[in-house]
Amino acid sequence: QLQASGGGSVRPGGSLRLACAASGGTLDGYAIGWFRQAPGKERERVSCVSRSGGRPFYADSVKGRFGISRDSAKNTVYLQINSLKPEDTALYYCAADPSLLPCLVINGWDYWGQGTLVTVSS
């Protein structure tokens, strides 16, 4: 089971750190993805890290501002989000999949967290 947390309301330019924690298993055996969905928009893959490691993926809209990292000791994957913009406002979800494929090509993620809301406004 995945639990996403860390969302909140911030002003433009602010930062948040989202966390994706797992219970009942270790995230080290999974690719992890962070997705977001804004009202009236399709879900967007913003970042992911493959099960085998390697360079993480970032959507063009978040490159240079978001950073994904694993903390194996805490069985948690973080998404550091900096320089927030109003267009980053969305419900952010984490997902996990045991596939060994590069995370960018994974489409049917097996496990989803419940989402954490990020609101950016002045």
mmCIF file with all atom_site columns, C-alpha atoms in Angstrom, residues 53-111:
data_model
loop_
_atom_site.group_PDB
_atom_site.id
_atom_site.type_symbol
_atom_site.label_atom_id
_atom_site.label_alt_id
_atom_site.label_comp_id
_atom_site.label_asym_id
_atom_site.label_entity_id
_atom_site.label_seq_id
_atom_site.pdbx_PDB_ins_code
_atom_site.Cartn_x
_atom_site.Cartn_y
_atom_site.Cartn_z
_atom_site.occupancy
_atom_site.B_iso_or_equiv
_atom_site.pdbx_formal_charge
_atom_site.auth_seq_id
_atom_site.auth_comp_id
_atom_site.auth_asym_id
_atom_site.auth_atom_id
_atom_site.pdbx_PDB_model_num
ATOM 1  C CA . GLY A 1 53  ? 18.161 2.970  -11.013 1.00 0.00 ? 53  GLY A CA 1
ATOM 2  C CA . GLY A 1 54  ? 19.783 5.133  -13.634 1.00 0.00 ? 54  GLY A CA 1
ATOM 3  C CA . ARG A 1 55  ? 18.883 8.646  -14.600 1.00 0.00 ? 55  ARG A CA 1
ATOM 4  C CA . PRO A 1 56  ? 15.440 9.690  -13.413 1.00 0.00 ? 56  PRO A CA 1
ATOM 5  C CA . PHE A 1 57  ? 12.874 11.055 -15.813 1.00 0.00 ? 57  PHE A CA 1
ATOM 6  C CA . TYR A 1 58  ? 11.441 14.549 -15.494 1.00 0.00 ? 58  TYR A CA 1
ATOM 7  C CA . ALA A 1 59  ? 8.734  16.127 -17.585 1.00 0.00 ? 59  ALA A CA 1
ATOM 8  C CA . ASP A 1 60  ? 9.886  19.224 -19.436 1.00 0.00 ? 60  ASP A CA 1
ATOM 9  C CA . SER A 1 61  ? 7.515  21.326 -17.352 1.00 0.00 ? 61  SER A CA 1
ATOM 10 C CA . VAL A 1 62  ? 9.379  20.459 -14.129 1.00 0.00 ? 62  VAL A CA 1
ATOM 11 C CA . LYS A 1 63  ? 12.991 19.969 -15.225 1.00 0.00 ? 63  LYS A CA 1
ATOM 12 C CA . GLY A 1 64  ? 15.405 21.870 -13.060 1.00 0.00 ? 64  GLY A CA 1
ATOM 13 C CA . ARG A 1 65  ? 12.785 22.418 -10.342 1.00 0.00 ? 65  ARG A CA 1
ATOM 14 C CA . PHE A 1 66  ? 11.792 18.919 -9.200  1.00 0.00 ? 66  PHE A CA 1
ATOM 15 C CA . GLY A 1 67  ? 14.026 16.180 -7.824  1.00 0.00 ? 67  GLY A CA 1
ATOM 16 C CA . ILE A 1 68  ? 13.163 12.552 -7.099  1.00 0.00 ? 68  ILE A CA 1
ATOM 17 C CA . SER A 1 69  ? 15.103 10.457 -4.612  1.00 0.00 ? 69  SER A CA 1
ATOM 18 C CA . ARG A 1 70  ? 14.882 7.157  -2.794  1.00 0.00 ? 70  ARG A CA 1
ATOM 19 C CA . ASP A 1 71  ? 15.512 6.629  0.913   1.00 0.00 ? 71  ASP A CA 1
ATOM 20 C CA . SER A 1 72  ? 15.758 2.867  1.282   1.00 0.00 ? 72  SER A CA 1
ATOM 21 C CA . ALA A 1 73  ? 16.179 3.041  5.061   1.00 0.00 ? 73  ALA A CA 1
ATOM 22 C CA . LYS A 1 74  ? 12.820 4.797  5.357   1.00 0.00 ? 74  LYS A CA 1
ATOM 23 C CA . ASN A 1 75  ? 11.228 2.847  2.500   1.00 0.00 ? 75  ASN A CA 1
ATOM 24 C CA . THR A 1 76  ? 10.181 6.172  1.032   1.00 0.00 ? 76  THR A CA 1
ATOM 25 C CA . VAL A 1 77  ? 10.584 7.984  -2.273  1.00 0.00 ? 77  VAL A CA 1
ATOM 26 C CA . TYR A 1 78  ? 10.611 11.764 -2.180  1.00 0.00 ? 78  TYR A CA 1
ATOM 27 C CA . LEU A 1 79  ? 9.739  14.390 -4.728  1.00 0.00 ? 79  LEU A CA 1
ATOM 28 C CA . GLN A 1 80  ? 11.346 17.716 -3.901  1.00 0.00 ? 80  GLN A CA 1
ATOM 29 C CA . ILE A 1 81  ? 9.471  20.458 -5.694  1.00 0.00 ? 81  ILE A CA 1
ATOM 30 C CA . ASN A 1 82  ? 11.033 23.918 -5.842  1.00 0.00 ? 82  ASN A CA 1
ATOM 31 C CA . SER A 1 83  ? 10.286 27.240 -7.496  1.00 0.00 ? 83  SER A CA 1
ATOM 32 C CA . LEU A 1 84  ? 6.616  26.380 -7.501  1.00 0.00 ? 84  LEU A CA 1
ATOM 33 C CA . LYS A 1 85  ? 4.342  28.021 -10.021 1.00 0.00 ? 85  LYS A CA 1
ATOM 34 C CA . PRO A 1 86  ? 0.553  28.359 -10.031 1.00 0.00 ? 86  PRO A CA 1
ATOM 35 C CA . GLU A 1 87  ? 0.429  25.875 -12.899 1.00 0.00 ? 87  GLU A CA 1
ATOM 36 C CA . ASP A 1 88  ? 1.938  23.249 -10.575 1.00 0.00 ? 88  ASP A CA 1
ATOM 37 C CA . THR A 1 89  ? -1.334 23.204 -8.656  1.00 0.00 ? 89  THR A CA 1
ATOM 38 C CA . ALA A 1 90  ? -2.657 19.654 -8.823  1.00 0.00 ? 90  ALA A CA 1
ATOM 39 C CA . LEU A 1 91  ? -3.325 16.457 -6.969  1.00 0.00 ? 91  LEU A CA 1
ATOM 40 C CA . TYR A 1 92  ? -0.029 14.576 -6.882  1.00 0.00 ? 92  TYR A CA 1
ATOM 41 C CA . TYR A 1 93  ? 0.022  10.784 -6.874  1.00 0.00 ? 93  TYR A CA 1
ATOM 42 C CA . CYS A 1 94  ? 2.792  8.256  -6.497  1.00 0.00 ? 94  CYS A CA 1
ATOM 43 C CA . ALA A 1 95  ? 2.728  4.886  -8.177  1.00 0.00 ? 95  ALA A CA 1
ATOM 44 C CA . ALA A 1 96  ? 4.831  1.739  -8.069  1.00 0.00 ? 96  ALA A CA 1
ATOM 45 C CA . ASP A 1 97  ? 5.436  -1.061 -10.533 1.00 0.00 ? 97  ASP A CA 1
ATOM 46 C CA . PRO A 1 98  ? 7.753  -4.089 -10.341 1.00 0.00 ? 98  PRO A CA 1
ATOM 47 C CA . SER A 1 99  ? 8.681  -3.862 -14.031 1.00 0.00 ? 99  SER A CA 1
ATOM 48 C CA . LEU A 1 100 ? 12.357 -3.760 -14.989 1.00 0.00 ? 100 LEU A CA 1
ATOM 49 C CA . LEU A 1 101 ? 11.536 -1.576 -17.966 1.00 0.00 ? 101 LEU A CA 1
ATOM 50 C CA . PRO A 1 102 ? 12.660 2.038  -17.943 1.00 0.00 ? 102 PRO A CA 1
ATOM 51 C CA . CYS A 1 103 ? 10.076 3.910  -15.890 1.00 0.00 ? 103 CYS A CA 1
ATOM 52 C CA . LEU A 1 104 ? 9.299  6.244  -18.770 1.00 0.00 ? 104 LEU A CA 1
ATOM 53 C CA . VAL A 1 105 ? 7.740  3.411  -20.799 1.00 0.00 ? 105 VAL A CA 1
ATOM 54 C CA . ILE A 1 106 ? 5.691  1.898  -17.979 1.00 0.00 ? 106 ILE A CA 1
ATOM 55 C CA . ASN A 1 107 ? 2.010  2.601  -18.579 1.00 0.00 ? 107 ASN A CA 1
ATOM 56 C CA . GLY A 1 108 ? 0.010  0.227  -16.411 1.00 0.00 ? 108 GLY A CA 1
ATOM 57 C CA . TRP A 1 109 ? 1.381  0.999  -12.974 1.00 0.00 ? 109 TRP A CA 1
ATOM 58 C CA . ASP A 1 110 ? 0.329  -1.660 -10.489 1.00 0.00 ? 110 ASP A CA 1
ATOM 59 C CA . TYR A 1 111 ? 0.000  0.339  -7.284  1.00 0.00 ? 111 TYR A CA 1
#
